[in-house]
Amino acid sequence: MRFWKFVLSKIEGRKPTVNQLDHETIAKNIRSGALYVLRESDAGVKEVIEVAGGPPGTGESHLRAHQIDSIEDHPPVPEGKRGKIVATDPVTGEMELIDKNQIALDVYSEDDGFYPVETIYKKFPESNAERITTIQKPQGLMYGGKVSWLDGMLFAVSGAIYFIRGELYKADDLIITLQASNPDNPRIDVIVATEDNEFSVITGTPAANALKPYINPITQVEIAEILIPAGATGFGGLIFRNVIYNENTEWAGTGVGVVVDFDSTADPYFGLKCADVGNIQTADYVKFESAGNVSIVDFDLLHLALKFKFNVTTLSALLVEFYLDGVLVSSPRNVPFLSGPDKWQHISIEMSSISFSDAFYNEIRFVWFYPIAGGVAYQPGFYLDYIRLEKGISPPPTPTTIYLAGDVSGSGSVGHPIRTTLRTVNSNVGTFGSTTKIPKVTVNKKGLVTAVEEVDAEGGGTDSAFVYIAYASDASGTGFTLTFDSALDYIAILSTDTEIATPVVTDFTGLWKKYKGDDGVGVPTGGTTGQVLKKQSATDYDTAWDDESGGSGGSTELTSIPATNQTASGITTTFTANESQAFGDVVRLNSSGKAQIAKADVIANATALAMLIDDEVEADATGHYLLIGFVRDDAWNWSIGAWIYLTITGTTGNTLTQTSPFDADPIVEDTVVQLLGVANTADTFYFNPQLVQVELKPE
């Protein structure tokens, strides 16, 4: 297998020499976007030529077409063609010149006066604006806003990013104190984010059947609702938690490779103590061990408070991992944090965002990661406090606004009753029906009653109708019986106003119908496993068993959005796993013929060709792998329509990224750009790994 190589230059106007290129290398000038390749004549004369990417009209091919050396020597454009551009005729596909006033000069949007939408228009020089589309403004919580119970009536809210009627807002971390409970009745409080870039509490009204207070979607976004029982001073029994660290009396804490003072009193976030983590380097970690096992389904969120002693760079990472008896049972999860020092950050991590290989864990590790070339880099460390697992606080609904139009109209917020109006369709209302009349109701395709009228009842009277059913083996009534017999093929149904005490076969003369179909021809007997049924001639039913042979047509329709989480639709196969792997891990085939997790650090570790679609597979076990098709994982959050690449790190749970190694600054030598597919929704993408890869060789 051969690969193209790239030579890059960031110097304006720089063009490669013939000594820098060969016939398997492409050069690119990053400043101008120009691409260059090597051309060699029959006589062996080599020349570097520009093939694409320069400013319009300045490429070497354009200049050669006019037999000139520079754009300054370009011949004048004829008067009839001046100010025009080249376009494609939408009907014929032919190239044509069009006037510039046929091109939209402006695209702009206008807000709707009532609904939270805006309309996008395009404006032409000599005509009115034309509507392109109308889009709904974003509304609701986008990031953060996780609420956790501290103690008593105290709650912590993590910083949030949210939209209100299309405007972006940001609220910082906040500790909120709810009002004291009512001694007689419960109430519901709602924590909201406001257009003032802050969190607030809407206090509900105590009542025997407490109602959620109204949230104004014009100025507020719901973060969480909290039920306060009558006479409550806390939330035990409603909000469940397992405190990992607060006063160093909970889970057993240990520093590995780093010194940790678990009894520090230096500005704790909550309570009297915090964990002071000293100078730390890559792979050092702080672990907390429980006396018993914890189920992965018992809690929804992991909360912690974090404060750095220094300005953290974008290369730094703090990972959280879960272990059972010293064995890793989870995928590593980044702890999202801000870079600034000397400020406590309240951080919440959804447990659903972590993949587990076991149903339990009894140890949690916080692992520091800071990649640095050429040696070990110690950093000043950080503080940890009030680490806890929690479940029981209602998450906010998304989106938060509903508008109804048509036969049912109204507006309101998700989670609240919506006052609606049913469009009047039928005005002919009243009481219908009698001993001889019945109501006739007309219903349209939407299920709406469009007309009601009174009609005569058909049939009836004082006489009773009698129905008799008989069975026979033929149309003459042979084998007549009034008892159902599955062996008889004919049926007769007699309806009469006169009761027949003992029906006989002559009562059913002319009424016999065959209700069972004739036996089919069937398929030939014989054949062996794997054979197929084939036509022997043009005569009907002339078939025989034969060995299956290849065909030249046919198609397979794939499901572009698989119906359930962690499933795929496409072409699959089985491989033997080289190591323990999880759903979504991308693999290559190693020299032993096993499926090994791929990574793009060097070409020998890349060449990914399949993805595991089992929940997990152990080393040396057989797993099911997707070769090409669509795959879904609800934990993903892709940018729709963007490429997906093989990661440089290449660890389980971390083989997919939408960041190309080519975008690294600086570009890492020998890293590989391998395109794996493209996202078609936020949690699905088309997997089609490309075996033509690019090995990066920065200049």
XYZ file of C-alpha atoms in Angstrom:
699
model
C 0.000 0.000 0.000
C 1.355 3.470 -0.943
C 0.436 6.859 0.548
C 0.660 10.490 -0.560
C 3.000 12.718 1.435
C 2.511 16.434 2.054
C 5.134 19.202 2.275
C 3.832 22.348 3.956
C 5.107 25.937 3.924
C 3.858 28.893 5.978
C 5.989 31.456 4.128
C 4.045 33.767 1.798
C 4.903 33.096 -1.870
C 7.192 30.120 -1.134
C 7.229 27.540 -3.944
C 8.948 24.131 -3.531
C 11.969 23.122 -5.585
C 12.259 19.958 -7.690
C 14.581 18.531 -5.024
C 11.821 18.805 -2.389
C 9.216 16.841 -4.360
C 8.864 13.404 -5.853
C 5.945 11.742 -7.630
C 4.359 10.691 -4.321
C 4.461 14.141 -2.687
C 2.144 17.167 -2.792
C 3.269 20.593 -1.567
C 0.940 23.215 -0.104
C 1.533 26.877 0.704
C -0.659 27.491 3.755
C -0.766 31.262 3.207
C -2.026 31.243 -0.415
C -3.651 27.791 -0.452
C -1.751 26.887 -3.644
C -0.961 23.203 -4.352
C 2.135 22.037 -6.273
C 3.160 18.703 -7.842
C 6.191 17.459 -9.780
C 5.929 17.025 -13.560
C 8.533 15.037 -15.540
C 8.847 14.998 -19.341
C 9.764 12.014 -21.531
C 13.300 13.382 -21.575
C 13.449 13.282 -17.762
C 13.215 17.055 -17.272
C 11.496 17.810 -13.945
C 9.350 20.878 -13.252
C 7.238 22.035 -10.261
C 3.789 23.221 -11.360
C 0.902 24.800 -9.491
C -2.287 22.768 -9.829
C -4.879 24.592 -7.695
C -5.609 26.910 -4.831
C -4.068 30.284 -5.765
C -5.950 33.597 -6.131
C -8.502 33.508 -8.992
C -6.934 33.948 -12.416
C -3.320 33.862 -11.174
C -2.592 30.128 -11.508
C 0.147 28.993 -13.877
C -2.341 27.065 -16.031
C -4.406 30.245 -16.544
C -1.307 32.267 -17.470
C -0.034 29.563 -19.831
C -3.442 29.517 -21.572
C -2.861 33.176 -22.502
C 0.879 32.606 -23.135
C 1.815 35.340 -20.631
C 4.194 35.455 -17.656
C 2.155 37.429 -15.103
C -1.405 38.566 -14.458
C -0.375 42.145 -15.333
C 0.046 40.989 -18.968
C -3.528 39.604 -19.127
C -5.347 40.905 -22.268
C -8.246 43.353 -21.699
C -11.695 41.823 -21.208
C -14.153 42.689 -24.043
C -16.730 45.303 -23.088
C -19.709 42.922 -23.327
C -18.131 40.542 -20.843
C -16.955 43.069 -18.268
C -18.530 42.856 -14.807
C -19.889 39.356 -15.468
C -19.080 36.043 -13.854
C -19.107 32.435 -15.018
C -22.083 30.362 -13.853
C -23.759 27.062 -14.752
C -27.155 27.031 -16.441
C -29.483 25.142 -14.015
C -31.368 23.481 -16.916
C -28.755 22.643 -19.549
C -25.680 22.510 -17.320
C -23.760 24.657 -19.809
C -21.365 27.419 -18.723
C -22.610 30.965 -19.219
C -21.785 34.563 -18.308
C -24.303 36.343 -16.047
C -24.579 39.941 -14.842
C -23.506 40.719 -11.319
C -26.989 42.135 -10.567
C -28.277 38.561 -10.821
C -26.288 37.683 -7.711
C -27.705 38.345 -4.247
C -25.808 41.244 -2.676
C -26.970 40.649 0.889
C -28.418 37.940 3.097
C -30.021 39.172 6.304
C -32.510 38.145 8.982
C -35.476 39.822 10.639
C -37.053 38.943 13.992
C -40.696 37.896 14.139
C -42.802 40.306 16.195
C -44.525 37.567 18.210
C -43.014 34.114 17.821
C -39.387 33.273 18.793
C -38.353 32.863 15.171
C -36.469 34.877 12.594
C -36.812 34.927 8.822
C -33.774 34.928 6.514
C -33.973 36.962 3.291
C -31.723 37.462 0.254
C -31.576 40.881 -1.432
C -30.909 41.464 -5.128
C -29.738 44.812 -6.531
C -32.799 45.457 -8.704
C -35.616 43.539 -7.027
C -37.368 43.024 -3.707
C -35.975 40.783 -1.005
C -36.886 37.081 -1.247
C -37.519 34.864 1.759
C -35.058 31.979 2.080
C -36.344 30.264 5.213
C -37.699 30.812 8.713
C -35.841 29.294 11.647
C -36.640 28.949 15.329
C -34.391 30.839 17.710
C -32.433 28.637 20.116
C -34.016 28.418 23.572
C -32.903 26.493 26.635
C -29.910 25.158 28.530
C -26.905 24.314 26.357
C -24.162 23.412 28.862
C -23.675 23.024 32.628
C -26.388 24.098 35.043
C -26.089 20.937 37.139
C -27.717 21.261 40.600
C -26.543 19.362 43.682
C -27.613 19.346 47.321
C -24.986 20.549 49.790
C -26.756 20.450 53.166
C -29.940 21.685 54.782
C -31.547 24.099 52.307
C -28.245 24.801 50.497
C -27.823 23.864 46.816
C -24.887 24.367 44.431
C -25.412 25.188 40.745
C -22.550 24.768 38.252
C -21.921 27.493 35.674
C -24.195 27.342 32.653
C -24.452 28.501 29.045
C -27.997 28.961 27.741
C -30.195 30.681 25.147
C -33.258 32.875 25.756
C -35.142 33.746 22.556
C -31.987 33.348 20.490
C -29.666 35.365 22.776
C -26.690 33.597 24.382
C -26.173 34.022 28.140
C -23.700 32.693 30.730
C -24.184 32.317 34.500
C -21.335 31.556 36.942
C -21.281 28.924 39.722
C -23.574 29.817 42.621
C -24.595 28.451 46.032
C -28.335 29.021 46.587
C -30.293 28.916 49.872
C -33.957 27.935 49.523
C -36.596 29.378 51.833
C -37.539 27.343 54.912
C -40.237 24.730 54.363
C -43.891 25.250 55.240
C -44.838 23.274 58.380
C -48.154 22.049 56.946
C -47.881 21.692 53.159
C -45.218 20.854 50.556
C -44.189 23.214 47.772
C -42.224 23.086 44.516
C -39.374 25.540 43.892
C -37.745 26.047 40.500
C -34.160 27.166 39.918
C -33.884 29.228 36.732
C -31.232 31.037 34.715
C -32.196 34.577 33.744
C -31.464 37.189 31.094
C -29.353 38.940 33.761
C -26.673 36.205 33.400
C -27.395 34.741 36.818
C -29.304 31.984 38.607
C -32.463 32.658 40.606
C -35.133 30.749 42.543
C -38.868 30.891 41.880
C -40.428 29.910 45.199
C -43.597 27.877 44.848
C -46.831 28.154 46.838
C -47.309 25.554 49.622
C -50.421 23.405 49.084
C -51.665 19.891 49.724
C -51.259 19.248 45.978
C -48.392 21.613 45.252
C -48.092 22.993 41.727
C -44.919 23.935 39.903
C -44.632 27.749 39.629
C -44.848 29.439 36.238
C -41.615 30.040 34.325
C -41.548 32.966 31.913
C -39.922 31.667 28.682
C -39.325 35.258 27.563
C -36.839 35.979 30.375
C -36.007 32.638 32.044
C -34.714 29.113 31.380
C -35.508 26.261 33.775
C -32.528 24.587 35.447
C -34.172 22.238 38.003
C -37.320 21.772 40.069
C -37.071 20.784 43.753
C -39.881 19.400 45.933
C -39.717 20.727 49.525
C -41.750 18.435 51.839
C -43.820 19.960 54.653
C -41.654 20.683 57.702
C -38.452 19.494 55.969
C -35.039 20.777 57.080
C -33.161 18.681 54.516
C -33.733 16.301 51.621
C -32.776 12.859 52.916
C -35.029 10.249 51.332
C -35.693 12.489 48.316
C -32.159 13.203 47.150
C -29.787 10.254 47.504
C -26.035 10.702 47.734
C -22.817 8.949 48.659
C -20.191 11.379 49.979
C -16.708 10.366 48.819
C -14.779 13.197 50.479
C -15.773 16.109 52.705
C -14.137 15.921 56.152
C -11.730 12.998 55.424
C -14.005 10.558 57.265
C -15.659 9.086 54.188
C -13.852 6.994 51.505
C -10.146 6.348 52.151
C -7.987 8.821 50.206
C -4.442 8.143 48.902
C -2.006 10.097 46.727
C 0.001 8.013 44.236
C 3.116 9.780 42.929
C 1.954 12.986 44.605
C 1.733 14.248 48.199
C -1.841 14.965 49.327
C -2.906 16.563 52.632
C -6.448 15.269 53.153
C -6.848 17.323 56.379
C -5.986 20.735 54.929
C -7.975 23.693 56.298
C -6.801 26.097 53.546
C -10.050 27.708 52.322
C -12.319 24.629 52.029
C -15.240 24.799 49.599
C -17.757 23.249 52.040
C -17.210 22.167 55.617
C -13.920 22.432 57.506
C -11.433 20.518 55.355
C -10.264 20.076 51.779
C -7.706 17.831 50.011
C -4.493 19.775 49.197
C -2.805 18.107 46.190
C 0.893 19.069 45.928
C 3.257 19.322 42.938
C 2.002 16.846 40.339
C 3.172 15.357 37.047
C 1.622 13.213 34.306
C 0.120 9.886 35.515
C 0.134 10.929 39.208
C -3.287 10.461 40.732
C -5.469 10.824 43.814
C -7.657 7.834 44.603
C -10.579 7.271 46.968
C -11.537 3.719 48.019
C -14.939 2.659 49.379
C -15.452 -0.014 52.014
C -18.156 -1.590 49.841
C -19.140 -1.886 46.188
C -21.251 0.797 44.482
C -23.655 -0.059 41.641
C -23.249 1.920 38.417
C -27.049 2.526 38.326
C -27.403 3.944 41.844
C -26.402 7.531 40.996
C -26.883 9.970 38.094
C -24.152 12.535 38.761
C -20.643 12.833 40.185
C -20.113 16.254 41.827
C -16.840 17.785 43.029
C -15.309 21.150 43.868
C -11.928 21.968 42.247
C -9.529 24.905 42.716
C -6.180 25.221 40.897
C -3.019 26.774 42.304
C -1.843 27.959 38.863
C -3.027 28.962 35.392
C -3.757 25.692 33.618
C -2.796 25.317 29.940
C -5.037 23.809 27.287
C -2.736 20.757 27.175
C -3.524 19.815 30.778
C -6.254 17.330 31.644
C -7.736 15.823 34.780
C -9.302 12.414 34.156
C -11.691 10.476 36.381
C -11.587 6.657 36.271
C -13.524 3.965 38.126
C -11.984 0.722 39.435
C -13.221 -2.494 41.024
C -10.684 -4.176 43.315
C -7.840 -2.399 41.514
C -9.040 -3.257 37.974
C -10.173 -0.452 35.625
C -13.888 -0.875 34.814
C -14.669 2.404 33.038
C -13.597 4.560 30.155
C -11.576 7.627 31.240
C -13.671 10.810 31.449
C -12.346 14.360 31.234
C -13.187 16.573 34.208
C -14.394 19.842 32.597
C -12.763 22.837 34.270
C -11.827 26.475 33.766
C -8.149 27.391 33.610
C -7.967 30.212 36.174
C -6.440 29.734 39.665
C -7.645 30.650 43.178
C -11.357 30.101 42.520
C -13.482 27.131 43.453
C -15.281 25.499 40.540
C -18.367 23.354 41.127
C -18.155 20.535 38.546
C -20.775 17.901 37.695
C -20.250 14.843 35.502
C -23.131 12.744 34.179
C -22.577 9.074 34.962
C -24.331 8.209 31.684
C -21.399 9.788 29.809
C -19.037 7.093 31.170
C -18.845 3.573 29.687
C -18.543 0.769 32.258
C -17.361 -2.802 31.747
C -18.720 -3.991 35.121
C -21.863 -3.382 37.153
C -19.953 -2.207 40.240
C -16.957 -0.129 41.358
C -15.309 0.618 44.706
C -12.536 3.063 43.791
C -12.411 6.424 41.996
C -9.175 7.949 40.702
C -8.448 11.505 39.572
C -5.487 11.235 37.178
C -3.391 14.238 36.089
C -2.230 14.419 32.477
C 0.156 16.999 31.006
C 2.041 15.926 27.826
C 5.463 17.534 27.521
C 8.308 16.511 25.224
C 11.769 15.844 26.568
C 11.199 15.196 30.244
C 9.044 15.442 33.355
C 7.099 18.607 34.150
C 5.813 19.135 37.685
C 2.941 21.559 38.148
C 1.833 23.280 41.367
C -1.237 21.115 42.007
C -4.806 21.887 43.098
C -7.443 21.436 45.824
C -10.357 18.955 45.862
C -13.419 19.149 48.120
C -16.921 17.796 48.660
C -16.751 14.914 46.162
C -20.059 13.026 46.063
C -22.364 10.830 44.005
C -25.985 11.983 43.784
C -29.430 11.108 42.433
C -32.866 12.661 42.801
C -32.853 16.200 41.358
C -35.090 16.623 38.319
C -33.147 17.738 35.205
C -34.494 20.638 33.137
C -36.713 19.939 30.094
C -35.383 20.823 26.632
C -36.516 22.691 24.659
C -38.557 24.846 27.031
C -41.081 26.490 24.717
C -44.051 25.016 22.784
C -46.167 26.746 20.129
C -49.249 25.028 18.676
C -51.099 26.147 15.552
C -53.836 24.702 13.351
C -56.842 22.784 14.638
C -55.365 23.020 18.166
C -53.691 26.331 19.038
C -51.864 27.599 22.126
C -48.454 28.255 23.653
C -46.538 27.579 26.866
C -43.549 25.807 28.393
C -42.638 22.130 28.557
C -43.450 20.763 32.011
C -46.427 23.138 32.469
C -50.107 22.813 31.524
C -50.727 24.541 28.170
C -53.983 26.442 27.615
C -55.226 25.324 24.179
C -58.130 26.150 21.876
C -59.803 23.605 19.584
C -60.820 25.099 16.248
C -64.588 24.947 15.680
C -65.263 22.464 12.868
C -68.906 21.361 13.289
C -71.559 23.739 14.570
C -74.460 21.283 14.230
C -74.547 20.207 17.884
C -77.434 18.774 19.894
C -79.091 15.495 20.959
C -79.588 12.834 18.302
C -81.181 9.343 18.197
C -84.506 7.707 19.072
C -86.197 4.319 18.790
C -86.235 4.651 14.988
C -83.428 7.182 14.406
C -79.691 6.960 14.955
C -76.952 9.640 14.817
C -74.649 9.675 11.783
C -71.224 11.138 12.591
C -68.690 12.284 9.961
C -65.004 12.331 11.003
C -62.160 13.791 8.897
C -58.641 12.387 8.533
C -57.461 14.383 11.553
C -60.009 12.685 13.797
C -62.211 15.795 14.056
C -66.016 15.552 13.938
C -67.108 17.612 10.916
C -70.852 16.806 10.836
C -73.605 15.155 12.906
C -77.054 14.304 11.515
C -80.019 12.059 12.353
C -80.895 9.202 9.957
C -83.369 6.319 9.867
C -82.232 3.059 11.405
C -82.011 0.327 8.742
C -83.773 -3.004 9.398
C -85.270 -3.552 12.830
C -88.985 -4.073 13.554
C -90.584 -6.657 15.849
C -89.168 -9.746 14.079
C -85.796 -11.231 15.004
C -83.221 -12.213 12.374
C -81.724 -15.706 12.449
C -78.364 -16.712 10.993
C -77.376 -20.328 10.295
C -73.920 -21.545 9.199
C -73.266 -24.919 7.585
C -70.164 -26.762 6.282
C -69.644 -29.334 3.479
C -66.902 -30.876 1.325
C -68.285 -29.591 -2.025
C -70.839 -27.225 -3.602
C -73.536 -29.953 -3.504
C -73.511 -30.099 0.304
C -71.753 -33.463 0.610
C -70.835 -34.172 4.221
C -73.297 -31.509 5.452
C -72.892 -30.445 9.091
C -73.654 -27.448 11.278
C -70.472 -28.017 13.309
C -67.210 -26.504 12.148
C -64.811 -29.064 10.649
C -61.416 -27.887 9.369
C -61.373 -30.762 6.862
C -64.403 -29.331 5.002
C -63.649 -26.690 2.335
C -67.149 -25.202 1.739
C -69.315 -22.901 3.866
C -72.933 -21.634 3.504
C -74.498 -18.785 5.496
C -78.286 -18.466 5.683
C -79.983 -15.340 7.133
C -83.750 -15.453 7.595
C -86.524 -13.824 9.612
C -88.037 -17.276 10.233
C -86.571 -19.614 12.800
C -85.624 -23.075 11.442
C -85.868 -25.687 14.184
C -83.591 -28.232 12.449
C -81.777 -26.916 9.339
C -81.154 -29.477 6.584
C -78.867 -29.442 3.533
C -81.627 -28.264 1.146
C -82.061 -25.075 3.199
C -78.593 -23.986 1.965
C -79.018 -24.762 -1.750
C -77.207 -22.168 -3.866
C -75.382 -20.659 -0.892
C -72.251 -22.828 -0.822
C -68.888 -21.014 -1.152
C -65.385 -22.462 -1.016
C -63.593 -20.567 1.708
C -60.322 -22.523 1.671
C -57.902 -22.030 -1.207
C -56.652 -24.843 -3.427
C -53.402 -26.494 -2.450
C -50.412 -24.867 -4.114
C -47.844 -26.605 -6.288
C -45.286 -26.347 -3.490
C -41.537 -26.646 -3.876
C -39.588 -29.672 -5.059
C -38.406 -32.108 -2.424
C -34.720 -32.731 -1.785
C -31.991 -30.131 -1.953
C -29.101 -29.551 0.456
C -28.118 -26.814 2.907
C -27.191 -23.566 1.154
C -28.896 -24.413 -2.154
C -31.481 -22.101 -3.716
C -34.622 -22.645 -5.802
C -34.135 -21.800 -9.517
C -36.335 -21.721 -12.611
C -35.594 -24.560 -15.052
C -37.631 -23.139 -17.957
C -40.292 -20.545 -18.779
C -43.009 -23.028 -17.750
C -44.869 -22.139 -14.531
C -43.695 -24.006 -11.431
C -40.769 -25.661 -13.273
C -38.218 -25.204 -10.469
C -35.360 -27.223 -8.968
C -32.768 -26.926 -6.183
C -29.335 -25.707 -7.301
C -26.127 -24.305 -5.849
C -26.144 -20.517 -5.341
C -23.961 -18.509 -7.707
C -22.873 -14.860 -7.736
C -25.075 -12.181 -9.220
C -24.498 -8.838 -10.872
C -27.275 -6.755 -9.373
C -29.249 -6.084 -6.243
C -28.924 -3.542 -3.462
C -29.005 -3.311 0.307
C -30.792 -0.450 2.039
C -29.129 0.657 5.284
C -30.789 2.474 8.172
C -29.138 5.883 8.371
C -30.302 6.453 11.968
C -30.320 3.134 13.906
C -33.354 2.930 16.196
C -31.559 2.181 19.485
C -28.445 3.280 21.326
C -25.145 1.510 20.533
C -26.345 -0.265 17.398
C -25.290 -0.215 13.756
C -26.712 -0.853 10.265
C -24.264 -2.021 7.643
C -21.796 -4.695 6.577
C -20.282 -6.557 9.529
C -17.816 -9.355 10.212
C -16.065 -11.026 13.155
C -12.462 -10.705 14.345
C -10.467 -11.888 17.328
C -9.803 -8.953 19.649
C -6.175 -8.151 20.506
C -7.130 -6.529 23.812
C -10.222 -5.576 25.829
C -12.358 -3.250 23.726
C -15.629 -1.315 24.072
C -18.397 -0.312 21.694
C -17.178 2.211 19.115
C -13.467 1.318 19.362
C -11.866 1.515 15.883
C -9.371 -1.254 15.066
C -6.742 -2.335 12.576
C -5.459 -5.841 11.806
C -2.054 -6.495 13.379
C 0.610 -8.972 12.240
C -1.142 -11.744 14.204
C -4.380 -11.172 12.328
C -6.105 -9.801 15.440
C -8.201 -6.663 15.710
C -6.044 -4.137 17.584
C -7.112 -0.616 18.624
C -5.801 1.802 15.998
C -4.255 5.219 16.536
C -2.907 7.897 14.239
C 0.453 8.618 15.925
C 2.372 6.809 13.137
C 1.337 5.036 9.951
C 2.160 1.580 11.393
C -0.514 2.039 14.072
C -3.160 3.492 11.755
C -4.945 1.885 8.763
C -8.164 1.437 10.757
C -10.731 -0.690 8.911
C -13.461 -1.726 11.363
C -15.357 -0.681 14.507
C -16.499 -2.884 17.404
C -20.322 -2.916 17.664
C -20.600 -5.278 20.666
C -21.014 -3.708 24.115
C -17.520 -5.025 24.900
C -15.125 -7.839 24.028
C -12.248 -9.319 26.022
C -8.763 -10.003 24.687
C -8.577 -13.104 22.426
C -12.389 -13.312 22.274
C -14.438 -13.022 19.081
C -16.234 -9.721 18.515
C -18.577 -8.316 15.912
C -17.178 -5.415 13.867
C -18.724 -2.919 11.428
C -16.865 -2.590 8.102
C -19.098 0.052 6.519
C -22.464 1.529 7.483
C -24.213 3.755 10.003
C -23.546 3.560 13.763
C -25.208 5.221 16.760
C -24.055 6.014 20.310
C -26.150 8.456 22.366
C -23.008 9.506 24.293
C -21.594 11.132 21.124
C -22.160 14.807 20.324
C -20.913 15.287 16.748
C -21.065 18.401 14.624
C -23.466 17.333 11.866
C -21.909 17.156 8.405
C -18.328 17.344 9.721
C -15.610 14.722 9.113
C -14.642 12.181 11.772
C -10.987 11.128 12.054
C -8.855 8.520 13.821
C -7.387 9.938 17.066
C -3.662 10.137 17.781
C -4.086 8.692 21.308
C -5.946 5.536 20.260
C -7.170 4.125 23.585
C -10.400 2.290 24.311
C -13.278 4.748 24.227
C -11.047 7.357 22.543
C -10.455 6.451 18.899
C -12.839 8.953 17.250
C -12.468 12.722 16.890
C -13.606 15.586 14.686
C -10.239 17.323 15.082
C -7.797 16.461 12.281
C -4.094 15.985 13.186
C -3.495 18.456 10.335
C -5.091 21.170 12.516
C -2.530 20.707 15.319
C -0.283 23.686 15.952
C 2.462 22.734 15.619
C 1.786 19.723 13.383
C 3.283 16.566 14.926
C 5.642 14.807 12.524
C 4.661 11.316 11.287
C 1.081 11.634 12.576
C -1.540 10.315 10.177
C -4.750 11.809 8.804
C -7.222 8.955 8.310
C -10.817 9.847 7.491
C -13.293 7.435 9.127
C -16.638 8.951 8.125
C -19.026 11.879 8.459
C -21.652 12.708 11.104
C -25.268 12.623 9.885
C -26.772 13.422 13.336
C -25.325 14.419 16.714
C -25.131 10.774 17.820
C -24.828 8.834 14.527
C -22.346 8.856 11.673
C -21.586 7.093 8.402
C -18.575 4.833 9.048
C -16.464 4.252 5.913
C -12.736 4.191 6.835
C -10.477 5.375 4.034
C -7.337 3.323 3.434
C -5.693 6.162 1.491
C -4.139 8.087 4.388
C -1.882 11.125 4.759
C 1.315 10.953 6.822
C 2.199 14.487 7.963
C 5.761 15.710 7.345
C 5.849 19.391 8.388
C 8.554 21.481 6.756
